[in-house]
Each structure stands twice: as structure tokens, then as C-alpha cells.
CSV table of C-alpha atoms in Angstrom, one decimal:
chain,number,residue,atom,x,y,z
A,1,UNK,CA,-55.4,36.7,-82.7
A,2,UNK,CA,-55.5,35.2,-86.1
A,3,UNK,CA,-59.1,35.2,-87.4
A,4,UNK,CA,-58.4,34.8,-91.1
A,5,UNK,CA,-60.4,32.3,-93.1
A,6,UNK,CA,-57.4,30.0,-93.3
A,7,UNK,CA,-57.2,29.4,-89.5
A,8,UNK,CA,-58.9,26.4,-88.1
A,9,UNK,CA,-62.6,26.8,-87.4
A,10,UNK,CA,-65.3,24.7,-85.9
A,11,UNK,CA,-68.3,23.2,-87.7
A,12,UNK,CA,-71.2,25.2,-86.3
A,13,UNK,CA,-73.8,22.4,-86.4
A,14,UNK,CA,-71.4,19.9,-84.7
A,15,UNK,CA,-70.4,22.5,-82.1
A,16,UNK,CA,-74.0,23.4,-81.2
A,17,UNK,CA,-75.1,19.8,-81.2
A,18,UNK,CA,-72.3,18.8,-78.8
A,19,UNK,CA,-72.9,21.8,-76.5
A,20,UNK,CA,-76.6,21.1,-76.2
A,21,UNK,CA,-76.1,17.4,-75.7
A,22,UNK,CA,-73.9,18.3,-72.7
A,23,UNK,CA,-76.5,20.8,-71.3
A,24,UNK,CA,-79.8,19.0,-71.7
A,25,UNK,CA,-81.7,21.1,-69.2
A,26,UNK,CA,-80.5,24.6,-70.2
A,27,UNK,CA,-82.9,27.2,-71.3
A,28,UNK,CA,-81.8,28.3,-74.8
A,29,UNK,CA,-82.6,31.6,-76.6
A,30,UNK,CA,-81.4,31.8,-80.2
A,31,UNK,CA,-80.7,34.8,-82.4
A,32,UNK,CA,-82.5,34.8,-85.7
A,33,UNK,CA,-81.1,33.1,-88.8
A,34,UNK,CA,-78.3,30.5,-88.8
A,35,UNK,CA,-78.0,30.3,-85.0
A,36,UNK,CA,-81.7,29.3,-84.8
A,37,UNK,CA,-81.2,26.7,-87.6
A,38,UNK,CA,-78.2,25.3,-85.8
A,39,UNK,CA,-80.1,24.9,-82.5
A,40,UNK,CA,-83.1,23.4,-84.2
A,41,UNK,CA,-81.0,21.0,-86.2
A,42,UNK,CA,-79.5,19.7,-83.0
A,43,UNK,CA,-83.0,18.6,-82.0
A,44,UNK,CA,-86.1,20.6,-81.1
A,45,UNK,CA,-86.7,21.1,-77.4
A,46,UNK,CA,-89.4,22.7,-75.4
A,47,UNK,CA,-86.7,24.7,-73.6
A,48,UNK,CA,-85.7,26.4,-76.9
A,49,UNK,CA,-86.9,29.8,-77.7
A,50,UNK,CA,-86.2,30.7,-81.4
A,51,UNK,CA,-86.2,34.2,-82.7
A,52,UNK,CA,-87.2,34.9,-86.3
A,53,UNK,CA,-86.8,38.7,-85.9
A,54,UNK,CA,-86.0,41.2,-83.1
A,55,UNK,CA,-82.4,41.4,-84.3
A,56,UNK,CA,-80.1,42.5,-81.6
A,57,UNK,CA,-82.5,41.3,-78.8
A,58,UNK,CA,-81.3,37.7,-78.1
A,59,UNK,CA,-78.9,38.6,-75.3
A,60,UNK,CA,-81.4,40.9,-73.6
A,61,UNK,CA,-84.1,38.3,-73.7
A,62,UNK,CA,-81.5,36.0,-72.1
A,63,UNK,CA,-80.8,38.5,-69.4
A,64,UNK,CA,-84.5,38.9,-68.5
A,65,UNK,CA,-84.9,35.2,-68.4
A,66,UNK,CA,-81.8,34.6,-66.4
A,67,UNK,CA,-82.9,37.1,-63.8
A,68,UNK,CA,-86.3,35.5,-63.6
A,69,UNK,CA,-85.0,31.9,-63.3
A,70,UNK,CA,-81.8,32.1,-61.3
A,71,UNK,CA,-81.7,28.4,-60.6
A,72,UNK,CA,-81.8,27.5,-64.3
A,73,UNK,CA,-78.9,27.7,-66.8
A,74,UNK,CA,-79.7,30.1,-69.6
A,75,UNK,CA,-77.7,30.0,-72.9
A,76,UNK,CA,-78.0,32.5,-75.6
A,77,UNK,CA,-76.8,31.2,-78.9
A,78,UNK,CA,-76.5,33.8,-81.6
A,79,UNK,CA,-74.4,35.0,-84.5
A,80,UNK,CA,-71.9,37.8,-84.8
A,81,UNK,CA,-74.2,40.1,-86.8
A,82,UNK,CA,-77.1,39.7,-84.3
A,83,UNK,CA,-74.8,40.3,-81.3
A,84,UNK,CA,-73.2,43.3,-83.0
A,85,UNK,CA,-76.7,44.9,-83.5
A,86,UNK,CA,-77.3,44.6,-79.7
A,87,UNK,CA,-73.8,45.1,-78.6
A,88,UNK,CA,-74.7,47.5,-75.8
A,89,UNK,CA,-76.6,44.6,-74.1
A,90,UNK,CA,-73.3,43.1,-73.2
A,91,UNK,CA,-72.8,46.2,-71.0
A,92,UNK,CA,-76.2,45.8,-69.5
A,93,UNK,CA,-75.5,42.2,-68.8
A,94,UNK,CA,-72.1,43.0,-67.3
A,95,UNK,CA,-73.8,45.4,-64.8
A,96,UNK,CA,-76.1,42.6,-63.6
A,97,UNK,CA,-73.6,39.7,-63.8
A,98,UNK,CA,-76.2,36.9,-63.6
A,99,UNK,CA,-74.3,33.8,-62.6
A,100,UNK,CA,-76.6,31.6,-64.8
A,101,UNK,CA,-76.2,33.3,-68.2
A,102,UNK,CA,-73.9,32.2,-71.0
A,103,UNK,CA,-73.7,34.1,-74.3
A,104,UNK,CA,-72.4,32.0,-77.2
A,105,UNK,CA,-71.6,33.9,-80.4
A,106,UNK,CA,-71.2,31.6,-83.4
A,107,UNK,CA,-68.9,33.9,-85.4
A,108,UNK,CA,-68.3,33.3,-89.1
A,109,UNK,CA,-67.5,37.0,-89.6
A,110,UNK,CA,-70.3,37.3,-92.1
A,111,UNK,CA,-74.1,38.0,-92.4
A,112,UNK,CA,-75.0,34.6,-93.6
A,113,UNK,CA,-78.7,35.1,-94.1
A,114,UNK,CA,-78.3,38.0,-96.6
A,115,UNK,CA,-75.6,36.7,-98.9
A,116,UNK,CA,-72.5,36.5,-96.8
A,117,UNK,CA,-71.5,40.1,-96.5
A,118,UNK,CA,-68.6,40.6,-94.1
A,119,UNK,CA,-69.4,41.8,-90.6
A,120,UNK,CA,-67.3,43.9,-88.2
A,121,UNK,CA,-65.9,40.8,-86.6
A,122,UNK,CA,-64.0,39.9,-89.7
A,123,UNK,CA,-63.2,43.6,-90.4
A,124,UNK,CA,-61.3,44.4,-87.2
A,125,UNK,CA,-63.7,44.1,-84.2
A,126,UNK,CA,-62.5,41.8,-81.4
A,127,UNK,CA,-65.7,40.6,-79.7
A,128,UNK,CA,-63.9,39.1,-76.7
A,129,UNK,CA,-62.1,42.4,-76.1
A,130,UNK,CA,-65.5,44.2,-76.4
A,131,UNK,CA,-67.1,41.8,-73.9
A,132,UNK,CA,-64.2,42.2,-71.5
A,133,UNK,CA,-64.3,45.9,-72.0
A,134,UNK,CA,-68.0,46.0,-71.0
A,135,UNK,CA,-67.1,44.1,-67.8
A,136,UNK,CA,-67.7,40.4,-68.6
A,137,UNK,CA,-64.5,39.0,-67.2
A,138,UNK,CA,-65.0,35.4,-68.3
A,139,UNK,CA,-64.9,36.1,-72.0
A,140,UNK,CA,-62.9,33.9,-74.3
A,141,UNK,CA,-62.7,32.6,-77.9
A,142,UNK,CA,-62.5,29.0,-79.2
A,143,UNK,CA,-62.3,27.5,-82.6
A,144,UNK,CA,-62.4,23.8,-81.9
A,145,UNK,CA,-65.2,21.3,-81.4
A,146,UNK,CA,-63.7,20.4,-78.0
A,147,UNK,CA,-64.1,24.0,-77.0
A,148,UNK,CA,-67.8,23.3,-76.5
A,149,UNK,CA,-66.9,21.2,-73.5
A,150,UNK,CA,-65.4,24.2,-71.7
A,151,UNK,CA,-68.6,26.2,-72.4
A,152,UNK,CA,-70.8,23.3,-71.2
A,153,UNK,CA,-69.0,23.1,-67.9
A,154,UNK,CA,-69.5,26.8,-67.3
A,155,UNK,CA,-73.2,26.5,-68.3
A,156,UNK,CA,-73.8,23.7,-65.8
A,157,UNK,CA,-71.8,25.4,-63.0
A,158,UNK,CA,-73.8,28.7,-63.1
A,159,UNK,CA,-70.8,30.3,-61.5
A,160,UNK,CA,-70.7,33.6,-63.4
A,161,UNK,CA,-71.6,35.4,-66.6
A,162,UNK,CA,-69.8,33.9,-69.6
A,163,UNK,CA,-69.2,35.2,-73.1
A,164,UNK,CA,-67.9,32.7,-75.6
A,165,UNK,CA,-66.9,33.6,-79.2
A,166,UNK,CA,-66.8,30.5,-81.3
A,167,UNK,CA,-65.0,30.8,-84.6
A,168,UNK,CA,-67.0,28.7,-87.0
A,169,UNK,CA,-66.6,27.8,-90.7
A,170,UNK,CA,-67.9,30.2,-93.3
A,171,UNK,CA,-70.3,27.8,-94.9
A,172,UNK,CA,-73.9,27.9,-96.2
A,173,UNK,CA,-75.7,24.9,-94.8
A,174,UNK,CA,-79.1,23.6,-95.6
A,175,UNK,CA,-81.6,25.6,-93.5
A,176,UNK,CA,-83.3,23.7,-90.7
A,177,UNK,CA,-86.4,25.8,-90.0
A,178,UNK,CA,-87.7,25.9,-86.4
A,179,UNK,CA,-91.4,26.8,-85.8
A,180,UNK,CA,-92.1,30.5,-86.6
A,181,UNK,CA,-95.3,30.6,-84.6
A,182,UNK,CA,-94.2,32.9,-81.8
A,183,UNK,CA,-97.1,32.3,-79.4
A,184,UNK,CA,-96.7,28.6,-79.8
A,185,UNK,CA,-93.0,28.6,-78.8
A,186,UNK,CA,-93.6,31.1,-76.0
A,187,UNK,CA,-96.4,29.0,-74.5
A,188,UNK,CA,-94.4,25.7,-75.0
A,189,UNK,CA,-91.4,27.3,-73.3
A,190,UNK,CA,-93.3,28.6,-70.3
A,191,UNK,CA,-95.2,25.3,-69.9
A,192,UNK,CA,-91.8,23.5,-69.8
A,193,UNK,CA,-91.0,25.7,-66.7
A,194,UNK,CA,-94.4,24.9,-65.1
A,195,UNK,CA,-95.8,28.3,-65.8
A,196,UNK,CA,-99.5,28.6,-66.5
A,197,UNK,CA,-101.2,30.8,-69.0
A,198,UNK,CA,-102.4,34.1,-67.5
B,1,UNK,CA,-72.4,66.9,-54.2
B,2,UNK,CA,-74.5,68.8,-51.7
B,3,UNK,CA,-77.8,68.6,-53.5
B,4,UNK,CA,-80.7,68.1,-51.1
B,5,UNK,CA,-83.2,65.6,-52.5
B,6,UNK,CA,-86.4,67.2,-53.8
B,7,UNK,CA,-89.6,65.9,-52.2
B,8,UNK,CA,-91.1,63.1,-54.2
B,9,UNK,CA,-94.3,64.1,-56.0
B,10,UNK,CA,-97.3,62.1,-54.8
B,11,UNK,CA,-98.0,60.9,-58.3
B,12,UNK,CA,-94.5,59.4,-58.7
B,13,UNK,CA,-95.0,57.6,-55.4
B,14,UNK,CA,-98.4,56.3,-56.6
B,15,UNK,CA,-96.8,55.0,-59.9
B,16,UNK,CA,-94.2,53.0,-58.1
B,17,UNK,CA,-96.8,51.6,-55.7
B,18,UNK,CA,-98.8,50.2,-58.7
B,19,UNK,CA,-95.7,48.4,-59.9
B,20,UNK,CA,-94.7,47.1,-56.5
B,21,UNK,CA,-98.2,46.0,-55.6
B,22,UNK,CA,-98.6,44.4,-59.0
B,23,UNK,CA,-95.7,42.1,-58.3
B,24,UNK,CA,-93.2,43.6,-60.7
B,25,UNK,CA,-89.8,41.9,-60.2
B,26,UNK,CA,-87.7,43.6,-62.9
B,27,UNK,CA,-87.7,47.3,-63.7
B,28,UNK,CA,-85.6,48.2,-66.8
B,29,UNK,CA,-84.9,51.8,-67.6
B,30,UNK,CA,-83.1,54.5,-69.4
B,31,UNK,CA,-83.2,57.3,-66.9
B,32,UNK,CA,-85.4,60.3,-66.9
B,33,UNK,CA,-86.2,62.8,-64.1
B,34,UNK,CA,-89.9,61.8,-64.2
B,35,UNK,CA,-88.8,58.2,-63.4
B,36,UNK,CA,-86.3,59.1,-60.8
B,37,UNK,CA,-88.4,58.0,-57.8
B,38,UNK,CA,-89.3,54.6,-59.4
B,39,UNK,CA,-85.7,54.0,-60.3
B,40,UNK,CA,-84.5,54.9,-56.8
B,41,UNK,CA,-87.2,52.7,-55.3
B,42,UNK,CA,-86.3,49.8,-57.6
B,43,UNK,CA,-82.7,50.0,-56.6
B,44,UNK,CA,-83.6,50.1,-52.9
B,45,UNK,CA,-86.0,47.2,-53.2
B,46,UNK,CA,-84.4,43.7,-52.6
B,47,UNK,CA,-87.3,42.0,-54.4
B,48,UNK,CA,-86.9,44.0,-57.6
B,49,UNK,CA,-84.1,43.8,-60.1
B,50,UNK,CA,-83.2,47.2,-61.5
B,51,UNK,CA,-81.7,47.1,-64.9
B,52,UNK,CA,-80.1,50.1,-66.5
B,53,UNK,CA,-80.0,49.8,-70.3
B,54,UNK,CA,-77.7,51.3,-72.9
B,55,UNK,CA,-80.7,51.7,-75.2
B,56,UNK,CA,-84.4,51.3,-74.8
B,57,UNK,CA,-84.9,48.4,-77.3
B,58,UNK,CA,-82.9,46.2,-74.9
B,59,UNK,CA,-85.7,46.7,-72.5
B,60,UNK,CA,-88.4,45.5,-74.9
B,61,UNK,CA,-86.4,42.3,-75.3
B,62,UNK,CA,-85.6,42.0,-71.6
B,63,UNK,CA,-89.1,42.3,-70.3
B,64,UNK,CA,-90.1,39.6,-72.9
B,65,UNK,CA,-87.4,37.3,-71.5
B,66,UNK,CA,-88.7,38.0,-68.0
B,67,UNK,CA,-92.2,36.9,-69.0
B,68,UNK,CA,-90.8,33.7,-70.6
B,69,UNK,CA,-89.3,33.0,-67.2
B,70,UNK,CA,-92.5,33.8,-65.3
B,71,UNK,CA,-91.9,37.3,-64.0
B,72,UNK,CA,-93.6,40.6,-64.6
B,73,UNK,CA,-91.2,43.3,-65.8
B,74,UNK,CA,-91.7,46.9,-67.0
B,75,UNK,CA,-89.8,49.4,-69.1
B,76,UNK,CA,-89.3,53.0,-68.1
B,77,UNK,CA,-88.2,55.4,-70.8
B,78,UNK,CA,-88.4,58.9,-72.2
B,79,UNK,CA,-90.4,59.7,-75.4
B,80,UNK,CA,-87.1,59.7,-77.4
B,81,UNK,CA,-86.6,56.1,-76.4
B,82,UNK,CA,-89.8,55.0,-78.1
B,83,UNK,CA,-88.1,55.8,-81.5
B,84,UNK,CA,-85.2,53.5,-80.6
B,85,UNK,CA,-87.5,50.6,-79.9
B,86,UNK,CA,-89.6,50.5,-83.1
B,87,UNK,CA,-88.4,47.3,-84.8
B,88,UNK,CA,-88.0,45.5,-81.4
B,89,UNK,CA,-91.7,46.2,-80.8
B,90,UNK,CA,-92.4,43.5,-83.4
B,91,UNK,CA,-91.2,40.9,-80.9
B,92,UNK,CA,-94.2,41.8,-78.7
B,93,UNK,CA,-96.8,41.2,-81.4
B,94,UNK,CA,-95.1,38.4,-83.2
B,95,UNK,CA,-94.8,36.3,-80.0
B,96,UNK,CA,-97.9,37.8,-78.2
B,97,UNK,CA,-96.0,39.0,-75.1
B,98,UNK,CA,-97.7,41.2,-72.5
B,99,UNK,CA,-96.0,44.6,-72.4
B,100,UNK,CA,-96.2,47.6,-70.1
B,101,UNK,CA,-94.1,50.7,-70.4
B,102,UNK,CA,-94.2,54.1,-68.8
B,103,UNK,CA,-93.0,56.9,-71.1
B,104,UNK,CA,-92.1,60.4,-69.8
B,105,UNK,CA,-92.9,62.9,-72.5
B,106,UNK,CA,-90.6,65.6,-73.9
B,107,UNK,CA,-91.2,68.0,-76.7
B,108,UNK,CA,-94.8,68.8,-76.1
B,109,UNK,CA,-95.2,71.3,-73.3
B,110,UNK,CA,-93.0,74.2,-72.3
B,111,UNK,CA,-90.1,72.5,-74.1
B,112,UNK,CA,-86.8,74.4,-74.2
B,113,UNK,CA,-84.9,72.0,-76.5
B,114,UNK,CA,-86.2,71.9,-80.0
B,115,UNK,CA,-84.4,68.6,-80.6
B,116,UNK,CA,-86.9,66.9,-78.4
B,117,UNK,CA,-89.8,68.0,-80.6
B,118,UNK,CA,-89.8,65.6,-83.6
B,119,UNK,CA,-89.8,62.3,-81.6
B,120,UNK,CA,-91.9,63.7,-78.7
B,121,UNK,CA,-94.6,64.6,-81.1
B,122,UNK,CA,-94.4,61.3,-83.0
B,123,UNK,CA,-94.3,59.1,-79.8
B,124,UNK,CA,-98.0,58.2,-79.6
B,125,UNK,CA,-98.2,57.6,-83.3
B,126,UNK,CA,-95.1,55.4,-83.3
B,127,UNK,CA,-96.5,53.3,-80.5
B,128,UNK,CA,-99.9,52.9,-82.1
B,129,UNK,CA,-98.3,52.0,-85.5
B,130,UNK,CA,-96.5,49.1,-83.8
B,131,UNK,CA,-99.7,47.8,-82.1
B,132,UNK,CA,-99.3,49.3,-78.6
B,133,UNK,CA,-102.3,50.8,-76.9
B,134,UNK,CA,-101.6,54.3,-75.5
B,135,UNK,CA,-103.0,55.8,-72.3
B,136,UNK,CA,-102.0,59.2,-71.0
B,137,UNK,CA,-101.7,61.0,-67.7
B,138,UNK,CA,-101.7,64.8,-67.4
B,139,UNK,CA,-103.5,65.3,-64.1
B,140,UNK,CA,-101.5,64.1,-61.1
B,141,UNK,CA,-104.7,63.0,-59.3
B,142,UNK,CA,-105.4,60.5,-62.1
B,143,UNK,CA,-101.9,59.0,-62.3
B,144,UNK,CA,-102.6,56.0,-60.0
B,145,UNK,CA,-105.9,55.1,-61.6
B,146,UNK,CA,-104.6,55.3,-65.2
B,147,UNK,CA,-101.3,53.6,-64.6
B,148,UNK,CA,-103.1,50.9,-62.7
B,149,UNK,CA,-105.6,50.4,-65.5
B,150,UNK,CA,-102.8,50.1,-68.1
B,151,UNK,CA,-100.9,47.7,-65.9
B,152,UNK,CA,-103.9,45.4,-65.4
B,153,UNK,CA,-104.6,45.4,-69.2
B,154,UNK,CA,-101.0,44.3,-69.8
B,155,UNK,CA,-100.6,41.6,-67.1
B,156,UNK,CA,-104.2,40.4,-66.7
B,157,UNK,CA,-105.4,40.7,-70.3
B,158,UNK,CA,-102.0,40.2,-72.0
B,159,UNK,CA,-102.2,43.5,-73.9
B,160,UNK,CA,-99.4,45.8,-75.0
B,161,UNK,CA,-99.8,49.1,-73.3
B,162,UNK,CA,-97.8,52.4,-73.0
B,163,UNK,CA,-98.8,55.1,-70.5
B,164,UNK,CA,-97.5,58.5,-71.5
B,165,UNK,CA,-96.7,60.7,-68.5
B,166,UNK,CA,-97.3,64.2,-69.9
B,167,UNK,CA,-94.6,66.8,-69.8
B,168,UNK,CA,-97.1,69.1,-68.0
B,169,UNK,CA,-97.3,66.5,-65.2
B,170,UNK,CA,-93.6,66.2,-64.9
B,171,UNK,CA,-93.0,69.9,-64.8
B,172,UNK,CA,-90.6,72.3,-66.5
B,173,UNK,CA,-87.0,71.3,-66.7
B,174,UNK,CA,-84.7,73.8,-64.9
B,175,UNK,CA,-82.0,74.6,-67.3
B,176,UNK,CA,-80.0,77.0,-65.1
B,177,UNK,CA,-79.2,76.6,-61.4
B,178,UNK,CA,-80.1,79.6,-59.2
């Protein structure tokens, strides 16, 4: 697989925007940093849960949510660095195989928030092979905007755990800052599911 | 494998009953002998998802996700696992999630393995530094009451609570067979 900077890559904001437009009811968990900004830039939704910390935890939050809400589509949208920090969670997810969980890794091969240092995924790690090795059979990569349509179909179908690595441009975009008030987004998210405060 | 299952200590049975009667739907764990009955019971219970973790911090995130989706979930781990969780605990206070964990202690009573000492002896302090209230069980007769009190504080008052299950309660680990 050619993952050099010269190969074609998707625009991350356009990709996320197209994916979420096609999955309007999905419950979305974002990793911290650029992935959260991309999701917020696509339009704030009550069904978005943005992380501002807890690095490595996005996929695991998605798993707990997917198990709790089996009739809802759950999408984790995160970056390569965040997923690498919680890489074992792919094994935990593979054991449970929730049909309604899709993990989307926006992979620019770099830690964008801290000055674009290279990450493992541009230094030899093949995240699709890792996901498959953990036991997520429906794991694949895409590098085109149209690739979001394949992911959206899987999200809506809720037919099996999905891992999608999306090669995105190495670019520093203007930050689009979602709310950082954790209790607010938690309560808003739960209210969107009809859940009451305790 | 011809091991005959050891009888379940009454306190372990009482602990699982608190979780079950409290409506827990997800039990995430890194195994320990002191949690073995709860883990077996979770696997056998069709109403409870059992989730084996590769590292305990996944469990902190997972139980938060479960709460976002309206379910009660708990984390079972050993004292060494508390150290693995430290930064992930910030999720709990930053987003004000209820949290309940049962921690089996090592490195504090009749410990054979010196490598268990540093984290075991720092476990309570590490939890408290990260804003988690600590309760403790040493007497098997108090297990149900204390675990139940911590559970209610978490899911009825929204607190972050760890119950330490003392190494004396769990008993000496047998290092040699015969």
C-alpha cells in the first residue's frame, strides 16, 4: 500500500461532512483534536459527543455506547494518533463485534495538534492490518471523498463492526472549536436519546 | 484441565448480587482471582454484557460510553490497573460521569511478589488524587453493605467511587500446587 505524501488523499473536512450528511441519525463520538474540529465544522448536532482529552478512549466510549444502544448506529471519528494510543481497544471491540459500531480513523500520519510530528502510521504501521489482526474482518482503507459513501452505507446497515482508515491530506486547517463543557455535551447527548437526568 | 471449581466465597456472591440487582448491564474487566465469580456470572447472564479489556483505561472510557447510552456499567480490576487508568480518569470529572469500580488489592497483605508493592500501596492515593472516593472492604461480612453503599453513591448520586477489596479478604495466593 502506497501511503506516501504524494499519493491522493481526501480532504478531511469534506470527507467528514459528506459522511455525516449521509448518516444524520448516527451517534458520533470524536477523538480529541482535529477529528473533533472536523465533526463540529460539519455542523453541531445533539448526537455528537466531543472529547477534549481522554486520549485513546474514543473507540472504547463508542463500544460502551454501541452495546447500550444496539438499535442506533454509532460512529467513532478519530485520528491516527488517538487510535494508536488506545490500539488495544480494537481487540476489545473485536471480541464483542457490535453490529452497530463503525470506527473511522482520519489518518494524516501525523500528530496535528502538537506540531505535525510523524506518527506510527506514516512510519510503517498498517492500521488496517492491525484491525484485521485483532479480528475486525471488515477493515479497509480509502483515500477518496467517494469512499465516505461506502462507510455511510455500512453505518446505516448496522450489519457488523467496521474499521475504516481514511487517508487525509496533511494540512493545518483553521480550528473549529466544539463546546468544551463536558457535562453540557453529556446531558445534551443523553437528552437526544430520551434519557433523563438521574 | 481437571481442576474442580473452588466454592464461591459468600462475599463474592454478595458483590455480584449488588451489581445484578442494581441493574448493571455491562461489566468490563481485566481479570483477577478476586473477581472470578463476578466475571463468570457476567458471562453466564444473558442480560449483562461481559467485556474483557486489554488494559483497564479502556474500561473507564467504556463505562462512560455506556452511561451516555443510558446503561449502568462497572469496571473490575486489580490494584495495578488503577495506575494504568490515571489520565483516563480525567474523563470522569471533566464530563461528570458516574463511576463505580471494584478493585482487588495486591501488595498490601501477605504479598509474595514485591513487584506488586509500589502500585498496590499507591492505589488509594492515586484514586483520590484523581477525584475518586475510596471505600474499602476487609471483613467479608461487610462486603455487601459497603459495595452497595458505593454503588448507590455512584448511580444515585452521580459520584465517582472505588471500592477496594482488601488482600486479606481475598486470601493468600497459592504459588505452588500441592
